[in-house]
Short mmCIF file of C-alpha atoms in Angstrom, two decimals:
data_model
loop_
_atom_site.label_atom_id
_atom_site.label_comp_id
_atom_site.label_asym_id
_atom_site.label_seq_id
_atom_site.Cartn_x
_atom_site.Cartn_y
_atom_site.Cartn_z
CA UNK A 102 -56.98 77.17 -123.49
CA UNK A 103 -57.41 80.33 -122.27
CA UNK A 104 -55.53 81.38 -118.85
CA UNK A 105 -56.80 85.21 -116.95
CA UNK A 106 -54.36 86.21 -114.47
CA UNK A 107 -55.85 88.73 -112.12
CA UNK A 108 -53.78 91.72 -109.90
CA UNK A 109 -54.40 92.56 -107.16
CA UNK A 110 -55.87 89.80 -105.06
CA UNK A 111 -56.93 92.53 -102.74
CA UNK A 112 -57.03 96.59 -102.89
CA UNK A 113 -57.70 98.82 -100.40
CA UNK A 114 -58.16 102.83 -101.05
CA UNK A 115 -59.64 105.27 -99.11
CA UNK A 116 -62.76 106.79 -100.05
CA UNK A 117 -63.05 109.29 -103.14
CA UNK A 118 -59.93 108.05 -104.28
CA UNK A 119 -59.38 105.94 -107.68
CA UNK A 120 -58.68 101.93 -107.57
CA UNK A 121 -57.87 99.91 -110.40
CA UNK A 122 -57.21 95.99 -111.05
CA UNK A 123 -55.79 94.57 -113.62
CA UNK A 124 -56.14 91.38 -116.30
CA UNK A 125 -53.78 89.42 -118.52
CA UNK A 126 -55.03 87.23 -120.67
CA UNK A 127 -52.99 84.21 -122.85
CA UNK A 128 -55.09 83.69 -125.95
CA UNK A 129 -54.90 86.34 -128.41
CA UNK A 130 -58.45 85.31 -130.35
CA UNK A 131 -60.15 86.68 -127.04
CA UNK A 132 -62.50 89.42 -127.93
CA UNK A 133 -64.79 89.77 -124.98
CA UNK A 134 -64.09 90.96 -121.45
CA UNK A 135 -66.32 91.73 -118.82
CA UNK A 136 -66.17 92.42 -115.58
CA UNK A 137 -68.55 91.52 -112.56
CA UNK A 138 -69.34 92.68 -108.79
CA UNK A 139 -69.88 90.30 -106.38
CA UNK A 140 -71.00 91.49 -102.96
CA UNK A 141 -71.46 89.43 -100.20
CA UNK A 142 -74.50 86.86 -100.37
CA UNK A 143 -74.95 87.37 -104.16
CA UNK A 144 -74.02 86.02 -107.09
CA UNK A 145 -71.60 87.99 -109.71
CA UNK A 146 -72.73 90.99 -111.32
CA UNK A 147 -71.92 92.49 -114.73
CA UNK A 148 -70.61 95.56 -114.49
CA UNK A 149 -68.94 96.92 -117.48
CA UNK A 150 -67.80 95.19 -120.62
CA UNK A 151 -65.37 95.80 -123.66
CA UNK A 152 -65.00 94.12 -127.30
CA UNK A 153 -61.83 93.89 -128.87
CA UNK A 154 -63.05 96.57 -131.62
CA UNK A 155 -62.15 99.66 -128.74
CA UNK A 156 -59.67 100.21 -126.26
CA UNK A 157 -61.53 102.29 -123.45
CA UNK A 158 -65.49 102.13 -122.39
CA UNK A 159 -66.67 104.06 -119.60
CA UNK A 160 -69.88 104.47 -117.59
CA UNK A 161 -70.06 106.95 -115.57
CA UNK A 162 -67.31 106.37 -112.41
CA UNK A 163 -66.26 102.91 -114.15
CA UNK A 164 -64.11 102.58 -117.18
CA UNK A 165 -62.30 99.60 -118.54
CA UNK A 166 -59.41 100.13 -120.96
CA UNK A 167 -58.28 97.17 -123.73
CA UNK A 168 -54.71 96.50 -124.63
CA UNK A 169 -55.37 93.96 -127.47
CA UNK A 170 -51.45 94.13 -128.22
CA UNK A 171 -50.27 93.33 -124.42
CA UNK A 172 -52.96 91.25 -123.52
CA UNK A 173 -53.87 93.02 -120.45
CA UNK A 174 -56.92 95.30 -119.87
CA UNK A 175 -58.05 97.04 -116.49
CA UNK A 176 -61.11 98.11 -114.39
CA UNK A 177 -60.20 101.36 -113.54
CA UNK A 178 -63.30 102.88 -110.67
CA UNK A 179 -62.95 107.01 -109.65
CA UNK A 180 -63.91 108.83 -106.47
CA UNK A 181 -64.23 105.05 -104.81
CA UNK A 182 -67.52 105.34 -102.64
CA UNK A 183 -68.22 102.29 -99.60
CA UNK A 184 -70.92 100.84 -101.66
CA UNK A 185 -68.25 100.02 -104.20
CA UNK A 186 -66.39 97.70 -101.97
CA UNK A 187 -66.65 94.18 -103.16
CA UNK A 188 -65.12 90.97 -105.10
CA UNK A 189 -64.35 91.94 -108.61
CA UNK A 190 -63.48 89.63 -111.58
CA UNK A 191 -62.47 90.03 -114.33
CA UNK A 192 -62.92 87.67 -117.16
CA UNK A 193 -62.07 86.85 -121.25
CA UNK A 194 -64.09 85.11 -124.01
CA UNK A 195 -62.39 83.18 -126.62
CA UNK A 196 -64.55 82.54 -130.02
CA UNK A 197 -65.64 78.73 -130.07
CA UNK A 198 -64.61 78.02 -126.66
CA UNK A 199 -67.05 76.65 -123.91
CA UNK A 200 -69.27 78.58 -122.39
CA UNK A 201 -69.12 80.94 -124.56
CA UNK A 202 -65.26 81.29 -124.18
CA UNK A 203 -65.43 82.79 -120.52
CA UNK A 204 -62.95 82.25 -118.78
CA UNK A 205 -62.57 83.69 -114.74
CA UNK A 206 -59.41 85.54 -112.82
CA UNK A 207 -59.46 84.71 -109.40
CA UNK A 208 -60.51 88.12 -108.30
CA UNK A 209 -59.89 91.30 -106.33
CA UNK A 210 -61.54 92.07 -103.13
CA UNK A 211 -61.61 95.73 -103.02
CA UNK A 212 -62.19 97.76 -99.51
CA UNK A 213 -62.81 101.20 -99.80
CA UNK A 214 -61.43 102.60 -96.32
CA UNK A 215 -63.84 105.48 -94.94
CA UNK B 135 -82.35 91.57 -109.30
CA UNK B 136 -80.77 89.96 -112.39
CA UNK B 137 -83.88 87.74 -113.57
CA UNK B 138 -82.31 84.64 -112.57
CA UNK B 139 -83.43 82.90 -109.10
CA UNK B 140 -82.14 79.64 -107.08
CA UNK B 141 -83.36 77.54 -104.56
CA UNK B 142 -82.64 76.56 -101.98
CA UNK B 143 -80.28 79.75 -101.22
CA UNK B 144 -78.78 77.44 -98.19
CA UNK B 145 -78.74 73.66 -98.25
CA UNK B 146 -76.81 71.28 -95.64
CA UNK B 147 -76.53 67.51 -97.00
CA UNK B 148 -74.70 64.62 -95.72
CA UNK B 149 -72.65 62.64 -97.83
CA UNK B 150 -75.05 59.75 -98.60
CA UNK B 151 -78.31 62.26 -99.28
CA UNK B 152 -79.76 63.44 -102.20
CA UNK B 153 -80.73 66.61 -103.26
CA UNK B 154 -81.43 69.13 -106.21
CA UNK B 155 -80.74 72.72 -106.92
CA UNK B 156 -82.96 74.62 -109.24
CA UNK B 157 -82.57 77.65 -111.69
CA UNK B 158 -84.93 79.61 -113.39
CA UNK B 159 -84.07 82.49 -115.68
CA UNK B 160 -87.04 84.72 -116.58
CA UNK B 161 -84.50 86.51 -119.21
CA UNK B 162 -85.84 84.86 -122.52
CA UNK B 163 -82.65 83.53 -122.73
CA UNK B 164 -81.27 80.15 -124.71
CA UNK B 165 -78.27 79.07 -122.85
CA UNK B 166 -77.94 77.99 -119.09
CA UNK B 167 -74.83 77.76 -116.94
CA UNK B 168 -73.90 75.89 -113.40
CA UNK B 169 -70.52 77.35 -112.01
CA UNK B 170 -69.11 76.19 -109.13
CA UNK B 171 -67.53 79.24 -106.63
CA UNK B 172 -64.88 77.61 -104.25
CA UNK B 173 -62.82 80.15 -101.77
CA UNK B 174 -59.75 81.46 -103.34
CA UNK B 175 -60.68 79.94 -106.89
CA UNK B 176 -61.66 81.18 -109.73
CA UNK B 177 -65.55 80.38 -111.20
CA UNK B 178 -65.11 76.80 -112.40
CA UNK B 179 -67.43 76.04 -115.45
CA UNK B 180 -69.45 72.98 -114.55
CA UNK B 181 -72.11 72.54 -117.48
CA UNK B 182 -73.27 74.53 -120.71
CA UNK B 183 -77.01 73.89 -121.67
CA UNK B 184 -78.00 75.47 -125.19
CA UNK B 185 -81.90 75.34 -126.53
CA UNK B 186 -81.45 72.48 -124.03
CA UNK B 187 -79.08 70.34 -125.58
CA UNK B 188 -76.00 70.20 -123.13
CA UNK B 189 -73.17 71.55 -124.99
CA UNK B 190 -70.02 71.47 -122.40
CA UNK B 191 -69.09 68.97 -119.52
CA UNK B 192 -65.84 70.00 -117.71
CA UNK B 193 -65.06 66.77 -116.20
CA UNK B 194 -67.25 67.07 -113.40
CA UNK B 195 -67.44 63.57 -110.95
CA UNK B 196 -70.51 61.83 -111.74
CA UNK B 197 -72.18 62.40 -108.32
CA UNK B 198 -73.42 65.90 -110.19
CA UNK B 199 -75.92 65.23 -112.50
CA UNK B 200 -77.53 68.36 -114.96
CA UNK B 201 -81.05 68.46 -115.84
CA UNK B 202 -82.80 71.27 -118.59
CA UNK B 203 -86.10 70.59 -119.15
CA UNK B 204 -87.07 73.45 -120.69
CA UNK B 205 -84.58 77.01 -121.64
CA UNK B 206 -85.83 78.43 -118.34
CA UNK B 207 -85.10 75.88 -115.97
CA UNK B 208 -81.90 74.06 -114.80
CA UNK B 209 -81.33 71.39 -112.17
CA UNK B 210 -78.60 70.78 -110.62
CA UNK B 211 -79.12 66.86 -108.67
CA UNK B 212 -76.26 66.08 -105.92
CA UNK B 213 -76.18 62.71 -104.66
CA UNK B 214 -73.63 60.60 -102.92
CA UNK B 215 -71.10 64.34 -102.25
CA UNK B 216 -67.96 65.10 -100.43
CA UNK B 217 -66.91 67.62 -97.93
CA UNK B 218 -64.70 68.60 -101.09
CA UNK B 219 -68.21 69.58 -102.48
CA UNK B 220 -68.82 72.33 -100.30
CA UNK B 221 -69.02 75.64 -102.33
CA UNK B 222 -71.38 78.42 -103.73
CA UNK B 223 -72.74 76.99 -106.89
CA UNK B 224 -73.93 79.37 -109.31
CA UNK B 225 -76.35 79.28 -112.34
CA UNK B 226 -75.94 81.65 -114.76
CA UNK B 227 -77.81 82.81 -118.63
CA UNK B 228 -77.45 84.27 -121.64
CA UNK B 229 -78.38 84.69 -125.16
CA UNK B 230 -75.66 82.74 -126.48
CA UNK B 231 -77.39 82.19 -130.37
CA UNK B 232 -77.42 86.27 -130.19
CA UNK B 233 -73.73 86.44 -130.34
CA UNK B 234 -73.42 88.21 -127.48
CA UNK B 235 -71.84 86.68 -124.76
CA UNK B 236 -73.22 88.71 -121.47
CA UNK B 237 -73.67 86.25 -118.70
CA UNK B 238 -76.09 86.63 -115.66
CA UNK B 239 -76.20 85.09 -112.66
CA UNK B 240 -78.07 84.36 -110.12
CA UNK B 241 -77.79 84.66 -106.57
CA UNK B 242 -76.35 81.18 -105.60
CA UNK B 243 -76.66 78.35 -103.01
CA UNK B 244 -74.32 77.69 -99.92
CA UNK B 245 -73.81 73.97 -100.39
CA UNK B 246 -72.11 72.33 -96.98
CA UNK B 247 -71.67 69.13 -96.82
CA UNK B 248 -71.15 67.51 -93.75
#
């Protein structure tokens, strides 16, 4: 099955700089991966996703970029603001697999230091 | 707000009780999800519920028992739990039959089990 591994486990910039975290993923059918923001008290949130048909998205201060040959794709978040601190994770969907093929990283808790 | 709610947001149970956690999704959405968010873990699929039908079953202990009566609406019934149990259990849709694979969640309830 699949396997996400997920880097860092926690990030800390200062504010108005960049952060980003990174994803591996084992099983090269993947073609979905998302990424959600958890903040304290609340559930996951989606974010940002990609498809395996492009290698960057972006929206707005958030981008994500696919490497479909390494395996690995990122979050990558610019001029980092205190309302962007949180648990991110990252995760990958594999065709025919359960759930839909999601499968979790363990996630980053980023702190944006004022 | 993502459109999906649970109740109880809190619930304390002792090992011989019983007790349900509910999901509603007011999404239009087909398929229903219960994850289970332990610390330092990543988001453990528990069930998959599709038009209703219950699709995936990770292995989970018997003592957690799924109910879908209808696409918008999930139960989750505990009975007979261990401390083990204790975690942030999460219900999540999507519109799985659209081929897209976007998951929402909702906001979660603290299960403690004492």
């Amino acid at each position: 099955g699949e396997n996400v591994e997920q880097h860092p486990s926690t990030l800390s910039v200062q504010e108005g700089d960049s952060a980003v975290i990174k994803c591996t993923y084992s099983d090269s059918a993947s073609n979905y991966f998302p990424w959600y923001k958890q903040e304290l008290g609340k559930g996951p949130q989606l974010i940002i996703d990609i498809r395996s048909n492009v290698g960057e998205k972006k929206d707005q201060r958030i981008a994500v970029t696919l490497n479909k040959t390494a395996k690995h794709f990122s979050l990558h978040i610019t001029e980092t603001q205190p309302e962007d601190s949180a648990v991110y994770f990252c995760a990958a969907s594999s065709p025919g697999g359960g759930a839909d093929g999601l499968t979790f990283g363990k996630g980053t808790h980023l702190i944006i230091q004022p | 707000e993502t459109g999906v709610t649970q109740t109880p947001r809190h619930l304390v149970m002792g090992m011989t009780n019983k007790k349900s956690l509910k999901c509603e999704q007011h999404l239009g959405h087909n398929a229903m999800y219960w994850y289970k968010q332990s610390a330092k873990k990543p988001l453990e699929l528990m069930f998959v519920y599709n038009f209703k039908e219950q699709t995936e079953n990770n292995s989970v202990p018997s003592r957690f028992s799924p109910e879908c009566p209808n696409s918008s609406h999930l139960f989750l019934h505990l009975h007979t739990l261990q401390p083990e149990d204790s975690a942030l259990y999460l219900c999540a849709s999507s519109t799985r039959t659209s081929g897209l694979y976007e998951q929402y969640f909702g906001p979660g309830t603290r299960l403690t089990v004492t």
